[in-house]
Coordinates of C-alpha atoms and ligand atoms in Angstrom, one line a residue:
X1 CA 0.0 0.0 0.0
X2 CA 1.1 3.5 -0.7
X3 CA 3.0 5.4 2.0
X4 CA 1.5 8.9 1.5
X5 CA -1.6 10.4 0.1
X6 CA -1.9 12.7 -2.9
X7 CA 0.6 15.5 -2.5
X8 CA -0.5 17.9 -5.2
X9 CA -3.7 19.7 -5.8
X10 CA -5.9 18.8 -8.8
X11 CA -6.3 22.4 -10.0
X12 CA -2.6 23.3 -9.5
X13 CA -0.9 20.4 -11.3
X14 CA -3.4 18.4 -13.1
X15 CA -1.1 15.9 -14.8
X16 CA 1.0 15.2 -11.7
X17 CA -2.2 14.8 -9.7
X18 CA -3.5 12.3 -12.2
X19 CA -0.3 10.3 -12.2
X20 CA -0.3 10.1 -8.4
X21 CA -4.0 9.1 -8.2
X22 CA -3.4 6.3 -10.7
X23 CA -0.4 4.9 -8.9
X24 CA -1.2 5.5 -5.2
X25 CA -4.8 4.4 -5.5
X26 CA -3.5 1.3 -7.4
X27 CA -5.6 1.8 -10.5
X28 CA -2.9 1.2 -13.1
X29 CA 0.8 0.7 -13.4
X30 CA 3.5 1.5 -15.9
X31 CA 5.4 -1.2 -17.7
X32 CA 8.6 -1.5 -19.7
X33 CA 6.6 -0.7 -22.9
X34 CA 5.8 3.0 -23.2
X35 CA 2.1 3.6 -23.5
X36 CA 1.1 0.1 -22.4
X37 CA -0.2 0.0 -18.9
X38 CA -1.4 -2.6 -16.4
X39 CA -5.0 -2.4 -15.4
X40 CA -4.9 -3.3 -11.7
X41 CA -7.6 -5.4 -10.2
X42 CA -9.4 -2.7 -8.2
X43 CA -9.9 -0.6 -11.3
X44 CA -10.3 -3.4 -13.8
X45 CA -13.5 -4.2 -11.8
X46 CA -14.9 -0.9 -13.0
X47 CA -14.1 -1.9 -16.6
X48 CA -15.9 -5.2 -15.9
X49 CA -18.9 -3.2 -14.8
X50 CA -18.9 -1.3 -18.1
X51 CA -18.7 -4.6 -19.9
X52 CA -21.6 -6.0 -18.0
X53 CA -23.7 -3.0 -18.8
X54 CA -22.9 -3.2 -22.5
X55 CA -23.4 -7.0 -22.6
X56 CA -26.8 -6.7 -20.9
X57 CA -28.0 -4.0 -23.3
X58 CA -26.7 -5.5 -26.6
X59 CA -28.4 -8.8 -25.8
X60 CA -31.8 -7.0 -25.9
X61 CA -31.0 -6.0 -29.4
X62 CA -29.9 -9.5 -30.5
X63 CA -26.2 -8.6 -30.8
X64 CA -24.0 -11.7 -30.3
X65 CA -20.5 -11.7 -28.8
X66 CA -17.7 -13.4 -30.8
X67 CA -13.9 -13.3 -31.1
X68 CA -11.7 -12.6 -34.1
X69 CA -7.9 -12.8 -34.4
X70 CA -5.4 -10.2 -33.2
X71 CA -3.5 -10.4 -36.5
X72 CA -4.7 -8.9 -39.8
X73 CA -2.8 -9.8 -43.0
X74 CA -1.6 -6.7 -44.8
X75 CA -3.6 -7.5 -47.9
X76 CA -6.8 -7.5 -46.0
X77 CA -6.1 -4.3 -44.0
X78 CA -5.4 -2.2 -47.2
X79 CA -8.7 -3.0 -48.9
X80 CA -10.5 0.1 -47.7
X81 CA -8.4 3.0 -48.8
X82 CA -9.6 5.8 -46.4
X83 CA -9.6 3.3 -43.5
X84 CA -6.0 2.2 -44.0
X85 CA -4.9 5.8 -44.7
X86 CA -6.4 6.8 -41.3
X87 CA -4.6 4.1 -39.4
X88 CA -1.4 3.5 -41.3
X89 CA 0.9 5.7 -39.2
X90 CA -0.2 3.9 -36.0
X91 CA -0.2 0.3 -37.1
X92 CA 2.3 -2.1 -35.4
X93 CA 3.4 -5.0 -37.6
X94 CA 4.6 -8.5 -37.0
X95 CA 7.2 -9.3 -39.6
X96 CA 9.0 -12.4 -38.2
X97 CA 8.3 -15.7 -36.5
X98 CA 11.5 -16.4 -34.6
X99 CA 14.2 -15.8 -37.2
X100 CA 12.0 -16.5 -40.2
X101 CA 10.6 -13.6 -42.2
X102 CA 6.9 -14.0 -42.8
X103 CA 5.6 -14.2 -46.4
X104 CA 3.1 -11.5 -45.6
X105 CA 3.4 -9.1 -42.7
X106 CA 0.6 -9.1 -40.1
X107 CA -0.9 -6.0 -38.6
X108 CA -1.7 -6.1 -34.9
X109 CA -5.3 -4.9 -35.1
X110 CA -5.8 -1.2 -34.7
X111 CA -9.5 -2.0 -35.0
X112 CA -11.2 -5.1 -36.5
X113 CA -13.2 -4.1 -39.6
X114 CA -10.8 -5.7 -42.0
X115 CA -10.7 -9.2 -40.4
X116 CA -14.3 -9.3 -39.4
X117 CA -15.7 -8.2 -42.8
X118 CA -13.6 -10.7 -44.6
X119 CA -15.6 -13.3 -42.6
X120 CA -18.9 -11.5 -42.9
X121 CA -18.5 -11.7 -46.7
X122 CA -18.3 -15.5 -46.4
X123 CA -21.1 -15.8 -43.9
X124 CA -23.7 -13.6 -45.6
X125 CA -25.4 -15.2 -48.6
X126 CA -29.0 -13.9 -48.8
X127 CA -31.3 -11.4 -47.2
X128 CA -32.2 -14.2 -44.8
X129 CA -28.8 -13.9 -43.2
X130 CA -29.4 -10.3 -42.2
X131 CA -29.2 -8.4 -40.0
X132 CA -25.9 -9.8 -38.7
X133 CA -25.0 -8.3 -35.4
X134 CA -21.7 -9.1 -33.8
X135 CA -19.8 -7.6 -30.9
X136 CA -16.3 -8.4 -29.7
X137 CA -14.4 -7.4 -26.7
X138 CA -10.9 -6.8 -27.7
X139 CA -7.6 -5.1 -27.1
X140 CA -6.3 -3.0 -30.0
X141 CA -2.9 -1.4 -30.6
X142 CA -2.5 2.1 -32.1
X143 CA 1.2 3.1 -31.9
X144 CA 0.7 6.7 -30.8
X145 CA 3.7 9.0 -30.9
X146 CA 2.3 11.7 -28.7
X147 CA 3.1 11.7 -25.0
X148 CA 1.1 8.7 -23.5
X149 CA -1.3 9.2 -20.7
X150 CA -2.6 6.1 -18.8
X151 CA -6.1 5.2 -19.9
X152 CA -6.5 8.3 -22.0
X153 CA -3.8 7.9 -24.6
X154 CA -2.2 4.4 -24.6
X155 CA -0.8 2.3 -27.3
X156 CA -2.8 -0.7 -26.3
X157 CA -6.4 -0.2 -25.0
X158 CA -9.5 -2.2 -24.5
X159 CA -12.9 -1.7 -26.1
X160 CA -16.1 -3.2 -27.4
X161 CA -16.4 -3.4 -31.2
X162 CA -20.0 -3.6 -32.3
X163 CA -20.1 -4.5 -36.0
X164 CA -23.6 -4.8 -37.6
X165 CA -24.8 -5.5 -41.1
X166 CA -28.2 -4.7 -42.5
X167 CA -30.1 -5.2 -45.8
X168 CA -31.3 -1.6 -46.0
X169 CA -29.9 1.8 -45.2
X170 CA -33.0 2.7 -43.2
X171 CA -32.5 -0.2 -40.8
X172 CA -28.8 0.6 -40.4
X173 CA -29.5 4.3 -39.6
X174 CA -32.1 3.4 -37.1
X175 CA -29.6 1.5 -35.0
X176 CA -27.9 4.7 -34.0
X177 CA -30.7 5.5 -31.6
X178 CA -30.3 2.6 -29.2
X179 CA -26.5 2.5 -29.5
X180 CA -26.1 6.1 -28.6
X181 CA -28.7 5.8 -25.8
X182 CA -26.8 2.8 -24.4
X183 CA -23.6 4.8 -24.2
X184 CA -25.4 7.8 -22.8
X185 CA -26.9 5.7 -20.1
X186 CA -23.5 4.1 -19.2
X187 CA -21.7 7.5 -19.2
X188 CA -24.3 9.6 -17.5
X189 CA -26.4 7.2 -15.3
X190 CA -23.5 5.0 -14.2
X191 CA -20.3 6.9 -14.6
X192 CA -22.0 10.2 -13.7
X193 CA -20.3 12.0 -16.6
X194 CA -22.1 14.7 -18.6
X195 CA -22.0 13.9 -22.3
X196 CA -22.4 16.1 -25.3
X197 CA -23.8 14.0 -28.1
X198 CA -23.3 15.1 -31.7
X199 CA -22.0 14.4 -35.2
X200 CA -18.3 14.6 -35.9
X201 CA -17.2 16.7 -38.8
X202 CA -16.0 15.1 -42.1
X203 CA -12.4 15.8 -40.9
X204 CA -12.8 14.3 -37.5
X205 CA -15.0 11.3 -38.4
X206 CA -13.7 7.7 -38.3
X207 CA -11.5 6.7 -41.2
X208 CA -13.8 4.9 -43.6
X209 CA -17.1 5.9 -42.1
X210 CA -19.9 7.9 -43.8
X211 CA -20.5 9.7 -40.5
X212 CA -19.7 9.4 -36.8
X213 CA -21.7 10.3 -33.8
X214 CA -19.8 10.8 -30.6
X215 CA -20.2 11.5 -26.9
X216 CA -17.8 14.2 -25.8
X217 CA -16.9 14.9 -22.2
X218 CA -15.6 18.2 -20.9
X219 CA -12.9 18.0 -18.2
X220 CA -12.2 20.4 -15.3
X221 CA -8.8 21.3 -16.8
X222 CA -10.5 22.9 -19.9
X223 CA -9.9 20.0 -22.3
X224 CA -12.5 17.7 -23.8
X225 CA -12.2 14.0 -24.3
X226 CA -14.0 11.9 -26.9
X227 CA -16.0 9.1 -25.3
X228 CA -18.0 6.3 -27.0
X229 CA -18.8 6.5 -30.6
X230 CA -21.1 5.2 -33.3
X231 CA -20.1 5.1 -37.0
X232 CA -22.4 4.6 -39.9
X233 CA -20.3 3.0 -42.7
X234 CA -22.9 3.1 -45.4
X235 CA -21.8 0.6 -48.1
X236 CA -18.1 1.7 -48.0
X237 CA -16.7 -1.3 -46.2
X238 CA -19.2 -3.6 -47.9
X239 CA -17.8 -2.6 -51.3
X240 CA -14.2 -2.9 -50.1
X241 CA -14.7 -6.3 -48.5
X242 CA -17.4 -7.7 -50.7
X243 CA -20.1 -7.9 -48.0
X244 CA -23.1 -8.7 -50.3
X245 CA -26.3 -10.5 -50.2
X246 CA -29.0 -11.7 -52.6
X247 CA -32.2 -9.7 -52.1
X248 CA -35.7 -11.1 -52.4
X249 CA -35.5 -10.8 -56.1
X250 CA -32.3 -12.9 -56.2
X251 CA -30.3 -9.7 -57.1
X252 CA -26.9 -9.1 -55.5
X253 CA -26.8 -6.0 -53.3
X254 CA -24.1 -4.5 -51.0
X255 CA -25.0 -4.5 -47.3
X256 CA -25.2 -1.5 -45.0
X257 CA -23.0 -1.4 -42.0
X258 CA -22.3 0.3 -38.6
X259 CA -19.6 0.1 -36.0
X260 CA -19.7 1.3 -32.4
X261 CA -17.4 1.3 -29.4
X262 CA -16.8 2.3 -25.8
X263 CA -13.2 2.0 -24.7
X264 CA -11.1 1.8 -21.5
X265 CA -10.5 5.5 -22.1
X266 CA -13.6 6.1 -20.0
X267 CA -11.6 4.9 -17.0
X268 CA -9.4 8.0 -17.4
X269 CA -12.4 10.3 -18.0
X270 CA -13.9 8.9 -14.8
X271 CA -10.8 9.9 -12.8
X272 CA -10.6 13.3 -14.4
X273 CA -14.3 14.1 -13.9
X274 CA -14.9 13.3 -10.3
X275 CA -11.5 13.0 -8.6
X276 CA -10.4 15.6 -6.0
X277 CA -7.4 16.6 -3.9
X278 CA -7.7 13.4 -1.8
X279 CA -7.8 11.1 -4.9
X280 CA -10.4 9.1 -6.8
X281 CA -14.1 9.6 -6.3
X282 CA -16.2 6.7 -7.6
X283 CA -19.9 6.9 -8.5
X284 CA -21.6 4.3 -6.3
X285 CA -23.1 2.4 -9.2
X286 CA -19.6 1.4 -10.5
X287 CA -17.6 1.4 -7.3
X288 CA -16.3 -2.2 -6.6
X289 CA -16.9 -1.5 -2.9
X290 CA -19.6 0.9 -2.0
X291 CA -18.5 1.3 1.6
X292 CA -15.7 0.7 4.0
X293 CA -16.1 -0.1 7.7
X294 CA -13.3 1.3 9.9
X295 CA -13.2 0.4 13.6
X296 CA -11.8 3.2 15.8
X297 CA -9.6 1.3 18.2
X298 CA -8.7 2.8 21.5
X299 CA -6.5 0.8 23.9
X300 CA -8.4 -1.4 26.3
X301 CA -11.7 -1.0 24.4
X302 CA -10.8 -2.8 21.1
X303 CA -12.8 -5.9 21.9
X304 CA -16.3 -4.3 22.0
X305 CA -15.7 -2.2 19.0
X306 CA -14.4 -5.2 16.9
X307 CA -17.3 -7.3 18.0
X308 CA -19.8 -4.6 17.0
X309 CA -18.1 -4.1 13.7
X310 CA -18.3 -7.8 12.9
X311 CA -22.0 -7.8 13.7
X312 CA -22.7 -4.7 11.6
X313 CA -20.6 -6.1 8.7
X314 CA -23.1 -9.0 8.3
X315 CA -25.6 -6.5 7.1
X316 CA -23.2 -4.8 4.7
X317 CA -22.5 -7.7 2.3
X318 CA -24.8 -6.3 -0.3
X319 CA -22.6 -3.2 -0.5
X320 CA -19.5 -5.3 -1.0
X321 CA -18.3 -3.5 2.1
X322 CA -14.6 -3.6 3.1
X323 CA -14.1 -4.3 6.8
X324 CA -10.7 -2.8 7.4
X325 CA -9.5 -4.3 10.7
X326 CA -5.8 -4.1 9.7
X327 CA -3.3 -2.7 12.2
X328 CA -2.9 0.6 10.5
X329 CA -4.1 3.7 12.3
X330 CA -7.7 4.9 11.7
X331 CA -6.4 8.1 10.2
X332 CA -4.2 6.2 7.7
X333 CA -7.2 4.1 6.7
X334 CA -9.4 7.1 6.2
X335 CA -6.8 8.6 3.8
X336 CA -6.3 5.3 2.0
X337 CA -10.0 4.6 1.3
X338 CA -10.6 8.2 0.4
X339 CA -7.8 8.0 -2.1
X340 CA -9.4 4.9 -3.6
X341 CA -12.7 6.7 -3.9
X342 CA -15.0 4.4 -1.8
X343 CA -18.3 6.3 -1.7
X344 CA -19.2 5.9 2.0
X345 CA -17.1 5.4 5.1
X346 CA -18.6 3.9 8.3
X347 CA -16.8 4.6 11.5
X348 CA -17.4 2.8 14.8
X349 CA -15.7 3.8 18.0
X350 CA -16.3 3.0 21.7
X351 CA -18.7 5.9 22.1
X352 CA -20.7 4.8 19.1
X353 CA -21.0 1.3 20.5
X354 CA -22.4 2.8 23.7
X355 CA -24.8 5.0 21.9
X356 CA -25.8 2.3 19.4
X357 CA -24.9 4.5 16.5
X358 CA -22.5 4.6 13.6
X359 CA -20.8 7.5 11.8
X360 CA -21.2 7.7 8.1
X361 CA -19.0 9.9 5.9
X362 CA -19.7 10.7 2.3
X363 CA -16.7 10.7 -0.1
X364 CA -18.1 13.3 -2.5
X365 CA -18.8 16.1 0.1
X366 CA -17.0 14.9 3.2
X367 CA -20.3 15.3 5.1
X368 CA -20.5 13.4 8.4
X369 CA -23.7 11.8 9.7
X370 CA -24.5 10.2 13.0
X371 CA -27.0 7.4 12.4
X372 CA -28.7 4.8 14.6
X373 CA -27.4 1.3 14.1
X374 CA -30.9 0.1 13.2
X375 CA -31.1 2.7 10.4
X376 CA -27.6 2.2 9.0
X377 CA -28.5 0.1 6.0
X378 CA -31.4 2.3 4.9
X379 CA -29.3 5.4 5.3
X380 CA -26.4 4.0 3.3
X381 CA -28.8 3.2 0.5
X382 CA -30.1 6.7 0.5
X383 CA -26.6 8.2 0.6
X384 CA -25.4 6.0 -2.3
X385 CA -28.3 7.3 -4.4
X386 CA -27.6 10.8 -3.4
X387 CA -23.9 10.6 -4.1
X388 CA -24.6 9.1 -7.6
X389 CA -26.9 12.0 -8.4
X390 CA -24.7 14.6 -7.0
X391 CA -21.7 13.5 -9.0
X392 CA -23.6 13.7 -12.3
X393 CA -25.1 17.0 -11.3
X394 CA -21.6 18.4 -10.6
X395 CA -20.3 17.1 -13.9
X396 CA -23.1 18.6 -15.8
X397 CA -22.9 21.9 -14.0
X398 CA -19.1 22.1 -14.6
X399 CA -19.6 21.6 -18.4
X400 CA -22.6 24.0 -18.7
X401 CA -20.9 26.7 -16.5
X402 CA -17.9 26.5 -18.9
X403 CA -19.9 26.7 -22.1
X404 CA -19.7 30.1 -23.9
X405 CA -21.3 31.3 -27.1
X406 CA -18.7 32.8 -29.4
X407 CA -19.5 35.0 -32.4
X408 CA -16.1 35.6 -34.0
X409 CA -12.5 34.5 -34.0
X410 CA -11.5 37.0 -31.3
X411 CA -14.2 35.6 -28.9
X412 CA -13.2 32.1 -29.8
X413 CA -9.6 32.6 -29.1
X414 CA -10.4 34.2 -25.8
X415 CA -12.7 31.3 -24.8
X416 CA -10.1 28.7 -25.6
X417 CA -7.4 30.7 -23.8
X418 CA -9.7 30.8 -20.8
X419 CA -10.1 27.0 -21.0
X420 CA -13.7 27.2 -21.9
X421 CA -15.9 25.1 -24.1
X422 CA -17.0 27.3 -27.1
X423 CA -20.3 27.0 -28.8
X424 CA -20.2 28.5 -32.3
X425 CA -21.8 28.5 -35.7
X426 CA -19.8 27.1 -38.5
X427 CA -20.3 27.3 -42.3
X428 CA -19.2 23.7 -42.9
X429 CA -16.1 24.7 -44.8
X430 CA -13.1 22.5 -43.9
X431 CA -10.8 25.5 -44.5
X432 CA -12.6 27.4 -41.7
X433 CA -12.4 24.3 -39.5
X434 CA -8.6 24.1 -40.0
X435 CA -8.1 27.9 -39.4
X436 CA -10.0 27.7 -36.1
X437 CA -7.6 25.0 -35.0
X438 CA -4.7 27.1 -36.1
X439 CA -5.9 30.3 -34.6
X440 CA -6.6 28.8 -31.2
X441 CA -3.5 26.8 -30.8
X442 CA -5.2 23.4 -31.4
X443 CA -8.8 23.6 -30.4
X444 CA -11.0 21.6 -32.7
X445 CA -14.7 21.0 -33.4
X446 CA -15.6 18.2 -31.0
X447 CA -18.9 17.5 -32.6
X448 CA -22.2 19.2 -33.7
X449 CA -25.1 18.6 -31.3
X450 CA -27.7 16.3 -32.7
X451 CA -30.4 18.8 -31.7
X452 CA -29.4 21.7 -34.0
X453 CA -31.2 25.0 -33.7
X454 CA -33.7 26.2 -36.3
X455 CA -31.8 29.4 -37.0
X456 CA -28.1 29.7 -37.6
X457 CA -25.8 32.7 -36.9
X458 CA -22.7 33.6 -38.9
X459 CA -19.7 31.3 -39.2
X460 CA -17.3 32.0 -36.3
X461 CA -14.3 32.1 -38.7
X462 CA -15.4 33.5 -42.1
X463 CA -18.6 35.3 -41.2
X464 CA -20.6 33.7 -43.9
X465 CA -23.9 32.0 -43.2
X466 CA -23.5 29.2 -40.6
X467 CA -24.9 25.8 -41.3
X468 CA -24.0 24.0 -38.1
X469 CA -23.9 24.7 -34.4
X470 CA -20.6 23.2 -33.1
X471 CA -18.8 22.5 -29.8
X472 CA -15.2 23.7 -29.9
X473 CA -12.5 23.0 -27.4
X474 CA -9.0 21.6 -26.9
X475 CA -9.1 17.9 -26.8
X476 CA -7.1 14.8 -25.8
Ligands
ZN1 ZN1 -16.7 29.6 -42.4

């Protein structure tokens, strides 16, 4: 266990704070390979929760899990031009087996379209085989050259890859609704993170997609992070990988496809969103342990307190409560479990035993409550609900408080300099999009909200008629 708590303040040195939280709260660890991290058990449990939520939801929509190989032959990967162009600089290749050079080099999947659609083209014969809905849980490798940040920018990360195939465009477009709602519900209702849902620009969309719809999250340090995403591929991949079917008139048609994903990046967004100077703050719904029970041991009176704690602990199983009866001091334990983000702490000392009460402490606000033993379970349930709601409310408020409407380049530059999230009209011209990035030192259009206004103002860059309302910020 770590010796000391977090020694820097979140708003003073964000990146050092993040590094300390990850290591001291035992969420992840670095390895000998730059950009490749260990997901430690305590935090991997949060990823498992996300997997459970996705698995439960996709089953409702008849999506089946499967597994495809890690290696993709070069000849397969290069079939869809835009796709390969988008990924080429980041692909890691296997060229040798032992000392023998391979006949064809193998890509370590940066994503699985190529290998999956090669199979799909064999599996799908007629309209009867559609829709085909496959998901896989996988690790992918994208050899980033930017400075790696655990969870947020790593060379290897984990995600779900939903890959679906339909007979008609209409059906494929309809899928967007439930997929985006699934991701919204995971991000907002479980992770407590406010999400801005919108369409990516042509420049920022997924390589090979017709369009992409993303959830974007604004962080307290003024930067946004892209969360889960849905891509509509149209027939682009179908044409590249020959995913065809015979329609009811026995005529060959190309299929319509979608891809969608949530990645382990969200584990980083979670730390950024809710963490404070004491460390991680976990929303109760995804916390592996919803409470921790700490006996306050005073010499000569240990026995009663420990006995009481053991009794109480029997009623705390459903919260996966940690009973910390280790020989560390109570103060040390408080710091430790606060650092790990456990939502509620239960303290029991000799006086509490006498008064038949317990002390409950909320991780999100630090508020202390004295509660009768008999009401402990009910009160914890209430607190967990309240903490869950409070974290989401805070996340939403932070994003909305930082949103500013900007009308021209001057205002945009100021907003970005002040670490705000700019909302602006844009004419749709890629030149303007690039100039915005240039003028602001790297801020980009995150996405364009799905609910667009009826009237548009002038483009923030060129002053011509706007066609889209866009969110603009610096982004990871
Ligand atoms: Zn413009």
